[in-house]
Short mmCIF file of C-alpha atoms in Angstrom, two decimals:
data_model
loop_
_atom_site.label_atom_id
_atom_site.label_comp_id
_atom_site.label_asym_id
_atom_site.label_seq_id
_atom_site.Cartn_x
_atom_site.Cartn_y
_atom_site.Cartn_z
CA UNK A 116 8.97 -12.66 -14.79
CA UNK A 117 6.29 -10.46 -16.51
CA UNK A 118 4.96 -7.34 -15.54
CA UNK A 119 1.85 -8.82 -13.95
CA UNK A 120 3.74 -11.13 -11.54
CA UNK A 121 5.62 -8.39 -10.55
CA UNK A 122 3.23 -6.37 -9.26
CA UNK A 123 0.46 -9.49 -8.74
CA UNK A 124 0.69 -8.60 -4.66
CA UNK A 125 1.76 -5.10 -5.03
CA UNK A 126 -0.07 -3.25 -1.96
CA UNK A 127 -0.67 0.55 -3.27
CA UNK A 128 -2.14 1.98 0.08
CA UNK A 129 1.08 0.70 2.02
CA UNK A 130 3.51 2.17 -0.47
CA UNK A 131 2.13 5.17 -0.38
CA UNK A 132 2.17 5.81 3.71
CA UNK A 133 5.74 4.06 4.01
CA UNK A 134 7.02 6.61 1.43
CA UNK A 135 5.05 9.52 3.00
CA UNK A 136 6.86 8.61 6.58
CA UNK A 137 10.15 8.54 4.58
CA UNK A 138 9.84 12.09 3.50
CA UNK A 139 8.23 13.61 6.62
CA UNK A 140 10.82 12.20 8.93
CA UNK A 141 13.72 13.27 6.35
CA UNK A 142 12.04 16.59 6.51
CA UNK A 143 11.44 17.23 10.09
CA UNK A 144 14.64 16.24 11.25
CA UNK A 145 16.19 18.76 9.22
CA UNK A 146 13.78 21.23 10.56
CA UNK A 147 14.56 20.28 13.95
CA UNK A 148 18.52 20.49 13.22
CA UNK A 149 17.73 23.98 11.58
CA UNK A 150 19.09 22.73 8.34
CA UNK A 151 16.14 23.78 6.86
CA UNK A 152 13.65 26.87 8.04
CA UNK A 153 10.32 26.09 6.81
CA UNK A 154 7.38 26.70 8.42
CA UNK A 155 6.35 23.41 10.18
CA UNK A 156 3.00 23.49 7.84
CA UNK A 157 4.94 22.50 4.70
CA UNK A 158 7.42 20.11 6.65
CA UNK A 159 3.74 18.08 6.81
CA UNK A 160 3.57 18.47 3.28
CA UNK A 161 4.14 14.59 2.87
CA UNK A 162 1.56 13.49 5.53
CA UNK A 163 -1.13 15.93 4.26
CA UNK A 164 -0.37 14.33 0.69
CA UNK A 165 -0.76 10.67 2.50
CA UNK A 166 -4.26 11.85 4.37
CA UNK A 167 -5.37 13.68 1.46
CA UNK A 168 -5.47 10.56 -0.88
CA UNK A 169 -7.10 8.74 1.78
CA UNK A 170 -9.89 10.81 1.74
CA UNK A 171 -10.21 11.36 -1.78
CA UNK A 172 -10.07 8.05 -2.38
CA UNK A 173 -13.09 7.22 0.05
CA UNK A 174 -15.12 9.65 -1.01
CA UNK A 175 -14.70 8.00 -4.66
CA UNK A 176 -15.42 4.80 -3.63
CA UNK A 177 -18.34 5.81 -1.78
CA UNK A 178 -19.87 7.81 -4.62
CA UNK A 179 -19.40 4.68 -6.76
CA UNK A 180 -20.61 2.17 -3.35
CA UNK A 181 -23.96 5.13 -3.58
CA UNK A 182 -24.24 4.92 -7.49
CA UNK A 183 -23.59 1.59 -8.38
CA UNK A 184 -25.88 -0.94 -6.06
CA UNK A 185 -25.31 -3.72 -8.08
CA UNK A 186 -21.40 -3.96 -7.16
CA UNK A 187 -22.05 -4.08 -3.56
CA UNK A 188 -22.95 -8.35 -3.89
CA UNK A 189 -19.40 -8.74 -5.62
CA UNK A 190 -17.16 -11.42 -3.27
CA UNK A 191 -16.68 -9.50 -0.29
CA UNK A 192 -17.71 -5.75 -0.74
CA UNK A 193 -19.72 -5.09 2.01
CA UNK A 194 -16.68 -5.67 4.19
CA UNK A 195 -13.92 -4.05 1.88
CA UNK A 196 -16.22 -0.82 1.87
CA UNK A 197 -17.17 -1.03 6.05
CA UNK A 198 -13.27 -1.45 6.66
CA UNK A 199 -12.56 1.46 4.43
CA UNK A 200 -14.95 3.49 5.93
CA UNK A 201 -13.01 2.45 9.06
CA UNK A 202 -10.03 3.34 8.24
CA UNK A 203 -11.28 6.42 7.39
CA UNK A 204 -12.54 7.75 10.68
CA UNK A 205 -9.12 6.74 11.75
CA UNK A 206 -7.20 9.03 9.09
CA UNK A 207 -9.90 11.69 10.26
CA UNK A 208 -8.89 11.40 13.72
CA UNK A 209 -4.97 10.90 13.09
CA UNK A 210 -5.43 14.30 11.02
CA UNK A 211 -6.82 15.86 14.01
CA UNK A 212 -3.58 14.79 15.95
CA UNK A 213 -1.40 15.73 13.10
CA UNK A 214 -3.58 19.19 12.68
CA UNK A 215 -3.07 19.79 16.58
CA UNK A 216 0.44 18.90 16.37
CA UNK A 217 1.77 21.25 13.40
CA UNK A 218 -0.46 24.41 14.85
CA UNK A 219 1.54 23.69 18.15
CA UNK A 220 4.98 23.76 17.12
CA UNK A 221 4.14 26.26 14.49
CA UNK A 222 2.57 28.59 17.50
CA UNK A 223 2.63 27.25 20.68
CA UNK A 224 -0.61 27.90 21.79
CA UNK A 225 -2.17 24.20 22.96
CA UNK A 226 -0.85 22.08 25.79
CA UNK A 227 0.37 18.29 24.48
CA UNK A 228 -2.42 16.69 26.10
CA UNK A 229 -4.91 18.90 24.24
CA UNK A 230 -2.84 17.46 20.56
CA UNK A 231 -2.85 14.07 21.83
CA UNK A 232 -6.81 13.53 22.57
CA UNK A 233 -6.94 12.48 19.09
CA UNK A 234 -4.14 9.91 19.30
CA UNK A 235 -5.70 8.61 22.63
CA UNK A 236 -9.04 8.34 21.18
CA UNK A 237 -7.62 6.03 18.71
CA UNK A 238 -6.45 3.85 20.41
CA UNK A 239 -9.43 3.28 22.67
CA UNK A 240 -11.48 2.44 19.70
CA UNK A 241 -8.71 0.58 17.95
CA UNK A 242 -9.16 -2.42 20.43
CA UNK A 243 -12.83 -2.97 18.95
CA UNK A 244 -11.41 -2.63 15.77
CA UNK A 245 -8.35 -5.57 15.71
CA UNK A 246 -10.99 -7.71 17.00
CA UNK A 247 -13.22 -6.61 13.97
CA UNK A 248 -10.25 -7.09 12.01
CA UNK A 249 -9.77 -10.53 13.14
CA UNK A 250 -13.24 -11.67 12.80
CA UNK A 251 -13.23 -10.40 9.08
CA UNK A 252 -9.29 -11.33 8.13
CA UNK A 253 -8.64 -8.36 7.32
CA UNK A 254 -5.04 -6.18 8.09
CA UNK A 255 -5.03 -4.00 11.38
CA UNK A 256 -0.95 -2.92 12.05
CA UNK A 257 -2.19 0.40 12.23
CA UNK A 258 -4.81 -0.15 14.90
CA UNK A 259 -2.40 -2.57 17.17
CA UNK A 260 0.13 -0.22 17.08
CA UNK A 261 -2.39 2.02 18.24
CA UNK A 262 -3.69 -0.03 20.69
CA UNK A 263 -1.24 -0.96 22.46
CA UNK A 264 0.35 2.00 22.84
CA UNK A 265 -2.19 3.92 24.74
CA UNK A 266 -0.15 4.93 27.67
CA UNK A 267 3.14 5.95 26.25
CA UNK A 268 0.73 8.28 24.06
CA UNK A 269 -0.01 9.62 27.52
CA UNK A 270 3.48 9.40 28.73
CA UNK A 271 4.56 11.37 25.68
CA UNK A 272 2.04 14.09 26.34
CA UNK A 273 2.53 14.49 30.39
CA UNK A 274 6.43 14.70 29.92
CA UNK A 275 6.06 17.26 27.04
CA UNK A 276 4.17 19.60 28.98
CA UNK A 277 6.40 18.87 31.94
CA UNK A 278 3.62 17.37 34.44
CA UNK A 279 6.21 15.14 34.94
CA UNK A 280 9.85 15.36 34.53
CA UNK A 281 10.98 11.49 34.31
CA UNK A 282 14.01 10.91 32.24
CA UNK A 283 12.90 10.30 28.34
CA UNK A 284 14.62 6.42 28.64
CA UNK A 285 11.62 6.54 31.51
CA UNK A 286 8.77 8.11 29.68
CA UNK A 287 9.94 5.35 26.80
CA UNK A 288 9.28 2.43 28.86
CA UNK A 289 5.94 0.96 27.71
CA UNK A 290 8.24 1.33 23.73
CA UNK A 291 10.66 -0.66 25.49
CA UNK A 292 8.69 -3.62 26.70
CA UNK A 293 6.79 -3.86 22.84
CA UNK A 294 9.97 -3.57 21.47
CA UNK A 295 11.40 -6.44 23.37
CA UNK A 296 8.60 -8.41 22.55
CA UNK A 297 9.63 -7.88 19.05
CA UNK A 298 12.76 -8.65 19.35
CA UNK A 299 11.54 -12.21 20.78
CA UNK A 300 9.43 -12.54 17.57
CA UNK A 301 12.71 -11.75 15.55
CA UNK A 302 14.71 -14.54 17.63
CA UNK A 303 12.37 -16.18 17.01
CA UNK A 304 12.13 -15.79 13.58
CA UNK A 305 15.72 -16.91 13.00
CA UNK A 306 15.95 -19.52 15.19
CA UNK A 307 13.19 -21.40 13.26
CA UNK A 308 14.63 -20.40 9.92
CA UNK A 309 17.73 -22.07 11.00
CA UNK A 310 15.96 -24.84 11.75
CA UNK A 311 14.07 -25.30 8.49
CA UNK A 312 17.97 -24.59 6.48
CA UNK A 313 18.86 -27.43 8.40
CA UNK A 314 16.42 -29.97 8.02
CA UNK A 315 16.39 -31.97 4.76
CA UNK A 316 12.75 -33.02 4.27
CA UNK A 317 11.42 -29.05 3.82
CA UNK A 318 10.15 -27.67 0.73
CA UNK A 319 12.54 -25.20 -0.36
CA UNK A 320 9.53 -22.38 -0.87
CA UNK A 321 8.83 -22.45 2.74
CA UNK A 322 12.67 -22.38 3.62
CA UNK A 323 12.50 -19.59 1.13
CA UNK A 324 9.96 -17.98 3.01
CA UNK A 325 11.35 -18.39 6.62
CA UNK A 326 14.64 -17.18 5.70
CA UNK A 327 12.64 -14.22 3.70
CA UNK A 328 10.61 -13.18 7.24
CA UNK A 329 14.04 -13.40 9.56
CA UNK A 330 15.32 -11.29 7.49
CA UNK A 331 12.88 -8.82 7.10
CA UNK A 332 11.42 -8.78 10.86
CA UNK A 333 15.37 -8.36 11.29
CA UNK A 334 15.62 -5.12 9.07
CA UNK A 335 11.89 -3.94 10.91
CA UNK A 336 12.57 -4.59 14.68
CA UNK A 337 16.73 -3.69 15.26
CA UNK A 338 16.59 -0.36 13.26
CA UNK A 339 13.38 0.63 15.42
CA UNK A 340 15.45 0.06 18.79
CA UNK A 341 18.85 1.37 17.26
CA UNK A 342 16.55 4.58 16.64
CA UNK A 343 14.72 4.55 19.85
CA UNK A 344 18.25 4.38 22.46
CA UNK A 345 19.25 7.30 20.17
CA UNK A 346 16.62 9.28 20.73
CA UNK A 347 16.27 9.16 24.45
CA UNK A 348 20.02 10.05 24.85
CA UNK A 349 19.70 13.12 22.04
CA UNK A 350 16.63 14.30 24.65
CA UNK A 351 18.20 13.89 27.75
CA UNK A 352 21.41 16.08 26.44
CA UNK A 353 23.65 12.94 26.39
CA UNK A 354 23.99 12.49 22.57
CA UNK A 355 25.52 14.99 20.02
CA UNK A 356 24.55 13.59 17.20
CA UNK A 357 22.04 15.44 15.12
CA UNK A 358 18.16 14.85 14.48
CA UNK A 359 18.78 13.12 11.07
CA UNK A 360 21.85 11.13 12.47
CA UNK A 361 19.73 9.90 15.15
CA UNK A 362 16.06 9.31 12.80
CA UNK A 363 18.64 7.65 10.35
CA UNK A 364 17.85 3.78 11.14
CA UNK A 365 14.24 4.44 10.79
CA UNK A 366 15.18 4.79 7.20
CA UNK A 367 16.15 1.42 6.58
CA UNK A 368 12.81 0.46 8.70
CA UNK A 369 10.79 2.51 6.09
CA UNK A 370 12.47 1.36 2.83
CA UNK A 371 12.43 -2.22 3.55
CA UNK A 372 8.86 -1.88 4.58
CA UNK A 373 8.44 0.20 1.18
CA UNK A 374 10.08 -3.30 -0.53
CA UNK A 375 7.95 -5.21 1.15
CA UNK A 376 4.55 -3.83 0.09
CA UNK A 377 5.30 -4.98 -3.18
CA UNK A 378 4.53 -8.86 -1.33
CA UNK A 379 1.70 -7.40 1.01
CA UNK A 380 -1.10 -8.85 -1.07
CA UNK A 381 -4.38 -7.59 0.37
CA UNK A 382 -5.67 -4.02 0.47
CA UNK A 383 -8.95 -2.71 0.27
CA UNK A 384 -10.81 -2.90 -2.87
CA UNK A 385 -13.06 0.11 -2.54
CA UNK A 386 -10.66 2.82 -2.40
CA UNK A 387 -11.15 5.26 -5.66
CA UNK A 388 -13.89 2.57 -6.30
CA UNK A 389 -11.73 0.57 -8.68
CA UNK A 390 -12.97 -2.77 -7.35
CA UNK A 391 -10.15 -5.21 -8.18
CA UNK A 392 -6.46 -5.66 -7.49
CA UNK A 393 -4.37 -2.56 -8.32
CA UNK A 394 -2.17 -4.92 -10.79
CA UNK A 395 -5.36 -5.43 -12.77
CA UNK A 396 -6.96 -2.76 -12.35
CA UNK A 397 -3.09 -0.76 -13.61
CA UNK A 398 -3.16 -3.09 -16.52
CA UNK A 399 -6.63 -2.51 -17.62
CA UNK A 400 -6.38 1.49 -17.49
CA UNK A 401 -3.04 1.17 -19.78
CA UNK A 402 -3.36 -1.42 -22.60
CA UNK A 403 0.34 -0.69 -23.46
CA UNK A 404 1.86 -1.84 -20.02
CA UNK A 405 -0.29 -4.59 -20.47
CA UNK A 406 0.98 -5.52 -24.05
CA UNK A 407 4.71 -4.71 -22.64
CA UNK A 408 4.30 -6.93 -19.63
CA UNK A 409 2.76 -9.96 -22.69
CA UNK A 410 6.12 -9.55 -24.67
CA UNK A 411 8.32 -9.91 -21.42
CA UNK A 412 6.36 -13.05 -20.93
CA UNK A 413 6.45 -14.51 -24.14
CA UNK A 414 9.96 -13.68 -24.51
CA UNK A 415 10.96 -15.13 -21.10
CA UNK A 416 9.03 -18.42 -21.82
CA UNK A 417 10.74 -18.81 -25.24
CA UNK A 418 14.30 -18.33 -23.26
CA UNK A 419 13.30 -21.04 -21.21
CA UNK A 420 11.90 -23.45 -23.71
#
């Protein structure tokens, strides 16, 4: 396999947040275990890195979309450059949150409901946008997660600032009932994989593929809930176990999604203005990966001849 194929449906933009999540959630939950005593401002470090590119990377491809009319009529740029100029106003407003939500744990000085306007914002508009999405075939986890989330967002923000004072396994409910819908989708998943092992007449690339989704929803959905029945019992006193003890299966969540963005496909074209896929683009900035990746292939097709 040559360098190309390798990173043919390599999805930069996805790498880049899963890693980000990696590192803030390693870093926060040794801030909240006291393991570490940095000021909550550089425990953010990784998701102001994450928001940082994104808007760099706009403003790029919109001075390039401003300078450069001609490359607006290439395949589909009008709706890579709209969707990144959605996504966007959505990193604006999830930097509002994340603004809101540093300064209060820093501080102290907002309510929760105050940090979460942001947060519920998004998701108001984020219905609009999935059906935008959907019209255009383009990728909107981001915006259903948002979506449909809405009123543990408000959940989250009443308990915190103790207008109510529901048990956290209560406050979690609306997570529960998406989660088990997930877990259907996994069952799912597996039960039709098994299915396709077993029957004779399948081509083995989409038994390949089956088995290949099962597994992966598998490593997505079960870590999420392993994490989630941890965390209510650590806030509602009845766990010991630390912060990272209990964040710990949303690490295999985040580095199997991190593998998996190297078979995402998609992604926008427009970001930093670079126009093409990120494996071309990659091999076109550095004509010596490119001649690398040429050996490798010549080399593997003369093994196999």
């Amino acid at each position: 396999m040559n360098l190309q194929s390798a990173f043919q449906d390599f999805n930069p933009s996805k790498f880049l947040v899963y890693i980000c999540l990696l590192l803030f959630t390693f870093l926060f939950a040794l801030r909240l275990d006291g393991a570490i005593q940095w000021s909550f401002w550089a425990v953010f470090l990784p998701i102001w890195f994450w928001k940082g590119t994104a808007i760099i990377g706009a403003c790029v491809g919109s001075f390039i979309w401003w300078r450069h009319p001609q490359y607006r009529v290439e395949g589909e740029g009008y709706v890579h450059y709209k969707a990144m100029l959605i996504c966007l106003s959505l990193h604006i407003l999830l930097l509002m949150f994340e603004l809101l939500a540093c300064d209060k744990l820093q501080s102290g000085r907002h309510v929760w409901i105050l940090v979460f306007i942001p947060l519920i914002f998004i998701s108001i508009i984020s219905i609009a946008i999935c059906v935008w999405a959907v019209k255009h075939d383009r990728s909107f986890e981001m915006e259903l997660f948002c979506s449909v989330n809405i009123l543990q967002f408000i959940f989250l923000a009443l308990r915190l600032d103790q207008f109510i004072n529901w048990s956290w396994v209560v406050v979690l409910v609306p997570l529960w009932i998406v989660m088990s819908l997930a877990l259907i989708g996994v069952l799912y998943a597996i039960i039709f994989a098994g299915i396709l092992i077993r029957t004779a007449d399948v081509n083995p690339d989409q038994r390949r593929t089956s088995v290949n989704s099962a597994i992966a929803y598998s490593f997505l959905v079960v870590p999420i809930l392993v994490f989630l029945v941890l965390l209510a019992n650590k806030l509602d006193g009845d766990s010991m176990l630390t912060y990272l003890a209990t964040v710990s299966p949303l690490f295999v969540t985040f580095i199997a999604l991190i593998f998996m963005s190297f078979g995402s496909k998609g992604g926008n074209h427009w970001w930093f203005g670079i126009r093409k896929d990120f494996c071309h683009f990659l091999l076109g900035a550095c004509p010596l990966l490119q001649e690398y990746g040429n050996k490798i292939g010549r080399a593997s097709c003369r093994e196999r001849v």
